[in-house]
Each structure stands twice: as C-alpha cells, then as structure tokens.
Short mmCIF file of C-alpha atoms and ligand atoms in Angstrom, two decimals:
data_model
loop_
_atom_site.label_atom_id
_atom_site.label_comp_id
_atom_site.label_asym_id
_atom_site.label_seq_id
_atom_site.Cartn_x
_atom_site.Cartn_y
_atom_site.Cartn_z
CA MET A 145 0.00 0.00 0.00
CA ASP A 146 1.77 3.17 -1.23
CA LYS A 147 -0.67 5.75 0.05
CA GLN A 148 -1.56 5.77 3.73
CA TYR A 149 -5.27 5.80 4.49
CA VAL A 150 -6.94 7.49 7.45
CA ILE A 151 -9.15 5.33 9.66
CA GLY A 152 -11.69 6.84 12.08
CA PHE A 153 -11.96 5.36 15.58
CA PRO A 154 -15.03 6.50 17.55
CA ALA A 155 -13.93 7.07 21.15
CA GLU A 156 -15.68 6.03 24.35
CA THR A 157 -15.85 8.63 27.11
CA ARG A 158 -14.40 7.30 30.37
CA ILE A 159 -13.86 9.06 33.68
CA ILE A 160 -10.14 8.82 34.49
CA ASN A 161 -8.73 10.76 37.48
CA ASN A 162 -12.10 12.53 37.79
CA LEU A 163 -11.92 13.86 34.25
CA ALA A 164 -13.95 12.73 31.24
CA ARG A 165 -11.47 11.36 28.67
CA ASN A 166 -11.86 10.11 25.10
CA VAL A 167 -10.42 6.62 24.83
CA VAL A 168 -9.84 4.05 22.08
CA ASN A 169 -8.58 0.47 22.30
CA ASP A 170 -4.82 0.40 21.65
CA ASP A 171 -4.90 -3.15 20.21
CA GLU A 172 -7.39 -2.04 17.54
CA VAL A 173 -5.13 0.92 16.74
CA ALA A 174 -2.16 -1.48 16.49
CA GLY A 175 -3.99 -3.80 14.06
CA VAL A 176 -4.73 -0.90 11.70
CA VAL A 177 -1.23 0.62 11.98
CA LYS A 178 0.38 -2.75 11.22
CA HIS A 179 -1.35 -2.75 7.83
CA GLY A 180 -0.52 0.83 6.89
CA GLY A 181 -3.53 2.73 8.25
CA VAL A 182 -3.39 6.06 10.09
CA PRO A 183 -5.84 6.02 13.01
CA VAL A 184 -7.67 9.20 14.04
CA LEU A 185 -9.79 9.46 17.16
CA ILE A 186 -13.39 10.65 16.81
CA PRO A 187 -14.86 12.18 20.00
CA THR A 188 -18.49 11.09 20.39
CA ARG A 189 -20.15 13.77 22.56
CA ASN A 190 -21.53 15.60 19.52
CA PRO A 191 -23.44 13.26 17.19
CA GLU A 192 -24.47 16.23 15.01
CA ILE A 193 -20.94 16.79 13.67
CA MET A 194 -20.21 13.20 12.58
CA GLU A 195 -20.49 14.07 8.87
CA GLN A 196 -17.38 16.23 9.12
CA TYR A 197 -15.46 13.27 10.55
CA ILE A 198 -16.64 10.86 7.86
CA ASP A 199 -15.46 13.33 5.23
CA LEU A 200 -12.00 13.30 6.87
CA VAL A 201 -11.53 9.52 6.91
CA ASP A 202 -11.11 6.77 4.31
CA GLY A 203 -12.58 4.02 6.51
CA LEU A 204 -14.30 3.47 9.84
CA LEU A 205 -13.35 1.01 12.57
CA LEU A 206 -16.29 0.33 14.90
CA PRO A 207 -14.72 -0.85 18.14
CA GLY A 208 -15.73 -3.06 21.02
CA GLY A 209 -17.36 -1.28 23.94
CA PRO A 210 -20.41 -1.03 26.19
CA ASP A 211 -23.98 -2.16 25.50
CA ILE A 212 -26.29 -0.20 23.20
CA ALA A 213 -29.26 1.69 24.64
CA PRO A 214 -32.29 -0.37 23.50
CA LYS A 215 -34.27 2.80 22.70
CA PHE A 216 -32.29 2.86 19.43
CA TYR A 217 -34.13 -0.28 18.29
CA GLY A 218 -37.45 0.42 19.97
CA GLU A 219 -37.14 -1.67 23.15
CA GLU A 220 -37.24 -1.01 26.88
CA PRO A 221 -34.15 -2.01 28.94
CA VAL A 222 -34.18 -5.49 30.51
CA GLN A 223 -32.76 -6.13 33.98
CA ASN A 224 -29.43 -7.53 32.72
CA LEU A 225 -28.61 -4.78 30.24
CA GLY A 226 -25.08 -3.49 30.96
CA ASP A 227 -23.57 0.03 30.83
CA THR A 228 -24.83 2.21 27.98
CA ASP A 229 -24.01 5.69 26.65
CA ALA A 230 -26.58 7.23 24.32
CA PHE A 231 -24.11 9.83 22.96
CA LEU A 232 -21.70 7.09 21.91
CA ASP A 233 -24.59 5.13 20.36
CA ALA A 234 -26.03 8.11 18.48
CA SER A 235 -22.61 9.13 17.17
CA GLU A 236 -21.72 5.63 15.97
CA ILE A 237 -25.14 5.10 14.39
CA ALA A 238 -24.70 8.40 12.53
CA LEU A 239 -21.18 7.36 11.45
CA VAL A 240 -22.46 4.05 10.04
CA LYS A 241 -25.23 5.70 8.02
CA LEU A 242 -22.83 8.34 6.68
CA ALA A 243 -20.10 5.81 5.87
CA VAL A 244 -22.58 3.68 3.94
CA ALA A 245 -23.91 6.73 2.06
CA LYS A 246 -20.39 7.95 1.25
CA ARG A 247 -19.01 4.47 0.45
CA LYS A 248 -16.35 4.40 3.19
CA PRO A 249 -15.53 0.80 4.24
CA ILE A 250 -16.38 -0.32 7.77
CA PHE A 251 -14.77 -2.97 9.97
CA GLY A 252 -16.97 -3.77 12.99
CA ILE A 253 -15.63 -5.52 16.09
CA CYS A 254 -17.92 -6.97 18.83
CA ARG A 255 -20.11 -4.00 19.81
CA GLY A 256 -19.34 -2.75 16.29
CA VAL A 257 -21.41 -5.61 14.81
CA GLN A 258 -24.30 -4.66 17.07
CA VAL A 259 -24.02 -0.96 16.16
CA LEU A 260 -24.00 -1.89 12.46
CA ASN A 261 -27.14 -3.95 12.85
CA VAL A 262 -29.03 -1.30 14.85
CA ALA A 263 -27.93 1.55 12.56
CA LEU A 264 -29.24 -0.40 9.56
CA GLY A 265 -32.58 -1.33 11.12
CA GLY A 266 -31.94 -4.60 13.00
CA THR A 267 -32.46 -5.55 16.66
CA LEU A 268 -30.35 -7.09 19.46
CA TYR A 269 -30.52 -9.49 22.33
CA GLN A 270 -29.84 -7.15 25.27
CA ASP A 271 -28.70 -10.18 27.25
CA LEU A 272 -28.29 -13.60 25.61
CA TYR A 273 -28.72 -15.55 28.83
CA SER A 274 -32.06 -14.13 29.96
CA GLN A 275 -33.57 -13.57 26.52
CA ARG A 276 -32.65 -16.68 24.54
CA ASP A 277 -34.64 -19.77 25.48
CA HIS A 278 -32.39 -22.46 23.98
CA LEU A 279 -28.85 -23.58 24.76
CA THR A 280 -26.45 -20.66 24.71
CA PHE A 281 -22.72 -21.33 25.17
CA GLN A 282 -20.37 -19.17 27.23
CA HIS A 283 -19.90 -16.01 25.15
CA TYR A 284 -18.36 -13.95 27.95
CA GLN A 285 -15.20 -15.96 28.34
CA LYS A 286 -13.14 -16.22 31.48
CA ALA A 287 -10.04 -17.25 29.50
CA PRO A 288 -7.43 -14.61 28.52
CA MET A 289 -8.59 -12.62 25.48
CA PRO A 290 -5.82 -13.76 23.08
CA GLN A 291 -7.16 -17.33 23.45
CA GLY A 292 -10.06 -18.58 21.34
CA THR A 293 -12.77 -20.42 23.31
CA HIS A 294 -15.70 -21.22 20.98
CA THR A 295 -15.81 -22.10 17.30
CA VAL A 296 -17.66 -20.35 14.48
CA SER A 297 -18.89 -21.61 11.11
CA THR A 298 -18.41 -19.21 8.23
CA THR A 299 -21.14 -18.89 5.59
CA PRO A 300 -20.13 -20.38 2.21
CA ASP A 301 -19.62 -17.67 -0.44
CA SER A 302 -19.45 -14.94 2.21
CA TYR A 303 -16.76 -12.28 2.01
CA LEU A 304 -15.70 -13.38 5.49
CA ALA A 305 -15.11 -16.94 4.24
CA LYS A 306 -12.82 -15.50 1.53
CA ILE A 307 -10.73 -13.91 4.29
CA ILE A 308 -10.60 -16.52 7.06
CA GLY A 309 -11.72 -19.58 5.08
CA TYR A 310 -14.92 -21.58 4.74
CA ASP A 311 -14.70 -23.65 7.88
CA ASP A 312 -16.92 -24.83 10.72
CA SER A 313 -14.23 -24.92 13.37
CA THR A 314 -12.50 -21.53 13.46
CA LEU A 315 -11.69 -20.90 17.12
CA VAL A 316 -12.45 -17.34 18.25
CA ASN A 317 -12.50 -15.46 21.53
CA SER A 318 -15.79 -14.18 22.90
CA HIS A 319 -16.57 -11.26 25.20
CA HIS A 320 -20.22 -10.34 24.77
CA HIS A 321 -23.64 -10.88 26.29
CA GLU A 322 -25.45 -8.87 23.61
CA ALA A 323 -25.79 -10.19 20.06
CA VAL A 324 -27.68 -9.61 16.81
CA LYS A 325 -31.32 -10.80 17.04
CA ALA A 326 -33.25 -9.72 13.93
CA ILE A 327 -30.65 -9.00 11.27
CA SER A 328 -30.87 -5.82 9.18
CA ALA A 329 -32.28 -6.25 5.66
CA GLN A 330 -29.03 -4.64 4.43
CA LEU A 331 -26.78 -7.27 6.01
CA ASN A 332 -26.04 -10.98 5.56
CA ILE A 333 -24.95 -13.42 8.27
CA SER A 334 -21.34 -14.40 7.60
CA ALA A 335 -20.64 -16.57 10.67
CA LEU A 336 -22.55 -18.46 13.36
CA ALA A 337 -21.53 -20.05 16.64
CA LYS A 338 -22.67 -23.67 17.13
CA ASP A 339 -25.49 -22.48 19.39
CA GLY A 340 -26.82 -20.28 16.59
CA VAL A 341 -25.58 -16.93 17.94
CA ILE A 342 -24.71 -14.61 15.05
CA GLU A 343 -20.93 -14.04 15.02
CA GLY A 344 -20.39 -12.23 11.72
CA VAL A 345 -22.26 -9.79 9.48
CA GLU A 346 -21.44 -8.15 6.15
CA SER A 347 -23.05 -5.99 3.49
CA LYS A 348 -25.17 -7.85 0.93
CA ASP A 349 -23.95 -6.70 -2.46
CA ASP A 350 -20.33 -5.80 -1.88
CA ASP A 351 -17.65 -5.90 0.82
CA LEU A 352 -18.19 -2.34 2.08
CA ILE A 353 -19.09 -3.70 5.54
CA ILE A 354 -17.49 -6.61 7.41
CA GLY A 355 -18.06 -7.21 11.11
CA VAL A 356 -17.15 -9.94 13.58
CA GLN A 357 -18.61 -10.51 17.03
CA TRP A 358 -15.24 -11.64 18.42
CA HIS A 359 -12.06 -9.62 19.12
CA PRO A 360 -9.44 -10.09 16.36
CA GLU A 361 -7.42 -7.21 17.88
CA ALA A 362 -6.59 -9.46 20.85
CA MET A 363 -5.51 -12.32 18.54
CA PHE A 364 -3.91 -10.82 15.40
CA ARG A 365 -0.35 -10.87 16.75
CA THR A 366 -0.34 -14.67 17.01
CA ASP A 367 -3.22 -15.78 14.73
CA LYS A 368 -2.79 -15.34 10.97
CA LEU A 369 -6.52 -15.61 10.27
CA GLN A 370 -7.30 -12.76 12.65
CA ASP A 371 -4.43 -10.70 11.22
CA ALA A 372 -5.99 -11.23 7.78
CA LEU A 373 -9.11 -9.35 8.91
CA PHE A 374 -7.04 -6.18 9.49
CA ALA A 375 -5.13 -6.68 6.21
CA ASN A 376 -8.45 -7.15 4.40
CA PHE A 377 -9.88 -3.98 5.98
CA MET A 378 -7.01 -1.87 4.72
CA SER A 379 -7.20 -3.42 1.23
CA ARG A 380 -10.95 -2.69 1.12
CA VAL A 381 -10.22 0.91 2.16
CA GLU A 382 -7.70 1.20 -0.68
CA LYS A 383 -10.11 -0.36 -3.19
CA PHE A 384 -13.04 1.92 -2.37
CA ALA A 385 -10.77 5.00 -2.29
CA ASN A 386 -9.47 4.10 -5.77
CA GLN A 387 -13.03 3.64 -7.05
CA LYS A 388 -13.84 7.15 -5.81
CA GLU A 389 -10.78 8.58 -7.56
CA LYS A 390 -11.84 6.95 -10.83
CA THR A 391 -15.36 8.35 -10.47
CA ALA A 392 -13.92 11.80 -9.73
CA ASP A 393 -11.62 11.59 -12.81
CA ALA A 394 -14.42 10.52 -15.17
MN1 MN B 623 -19.28 -15.33 20.89
#
C-alpha cells in the first residue's frame, strides 16, 4: 500500500482521574497501523458533527465497547442490560449511516457488529442468557482474550469466508452478552456459533461492511486468520478509495 489511508476510531468517554477522557482500544489501533492505516480518534459527545469526521476519513473502525441503549431499536431495557451511553450510540449510528452513504468501508468488532445492525434497522438481544430460550454457550469468556474459546462456522460464499476460510471450526475469543437478534435487511450473516448466535455480518452486495462478534485485535499478533481481517480492511479501504478517484476523474 503506497498511500496511507486514514481510519476513524469513535472514542468512548471514560472518567479517568475525575476527568472525562476520550479513549480508544490500543490493540485495535495497532492492528490498523500494522497494515498501513493512520488512526484518528473521533470524540463522540456531539453526534451532530459526525459528517465532518466521515469526510476526513477513508474508513471506519467500529470498536468493542459497552452495550447499546435499547431505545435505538425500539425496546425497553431489561434487567441484565449493561452500561450504555446514548451519545456514543447516536454518534456511531450516525457514522455508520454516513459511511454507507459515502461508500467508506467499515470494519466492525464486537459491539461494532451490534451498532452496524441497529444503525441499519436490526435488533439485538440485550442479554443472551435471559432472553434466549435455547442452549447458549459461554460467550463472555473467562479465559485470557488472546485465546479462542468457541468455534464459528463461516457462511459459504461470504466475504468473510474468503478472508478466514470456509470452515466450521475456526476458534475465536468471545466477550459479549449482547448479540444480533433480527438482522438488518441490508446485512447478511457471515458466521454463526454452534449455538446459533450470530458471530459475523457483512453488506449484501459488496464488501463495504465486514463485522465480527469476536475480538481479532486481541488475537492478530499470534493468529494469521485474525491478522488477515485487518489486512483485508485496509485493502478494502484502498479499493473503495481508488473507485472514488476513478469516479472523480471521469
Ligand atoms: Mn461469541
């Protein structure tokens, strides 16, 4: 990759030493930098200015993070819903819609998959264990995050299968109690856990959007398949940027 492409990272707001700070996950930054991307942090207190950020970036990384306020998909909160932040949600939902409209590639990680689904009209389980009536495996693992704990099956002919292989035994880590319930009409399922929990989503007609419910940023240093997800993201960013240049030249 000759040119370096700018990747937007929406930031969570965390109170550190009594001050509200904008924070991003350093492992996600490292995965993008390794493959030639230039990360920029997007503060999320002001959802109304997200269009300016999308115009600045070539791609969007939707990171892991807290739960999503269920009001964004028309539900009331259940007892086991975790921490939420409506400013973060509103900003990320705006970023997804703008990135899709402006053809900027998205890579969603964990919460990122859930944000993608909600932004594009889908719904979530707020808590797998109290809302799903059949067998649900451990998806909030107690093992160290670089270690995979449950397997996923990739969907044949999916873009994800082209990246990590068409396989029913890819071992991934798992750190979520929310998950996609009704999938957006704009997305396809690209991976499932053996209990049926949706573990991957992607856009239907192209590879503009790829998201995984696990955490490749905790695994990419030692796992070639997970590293390939970051490499693929940056090659998608390059491809869509080149398409835009051609359109602009014509
Ligand atoms: Mn899982």
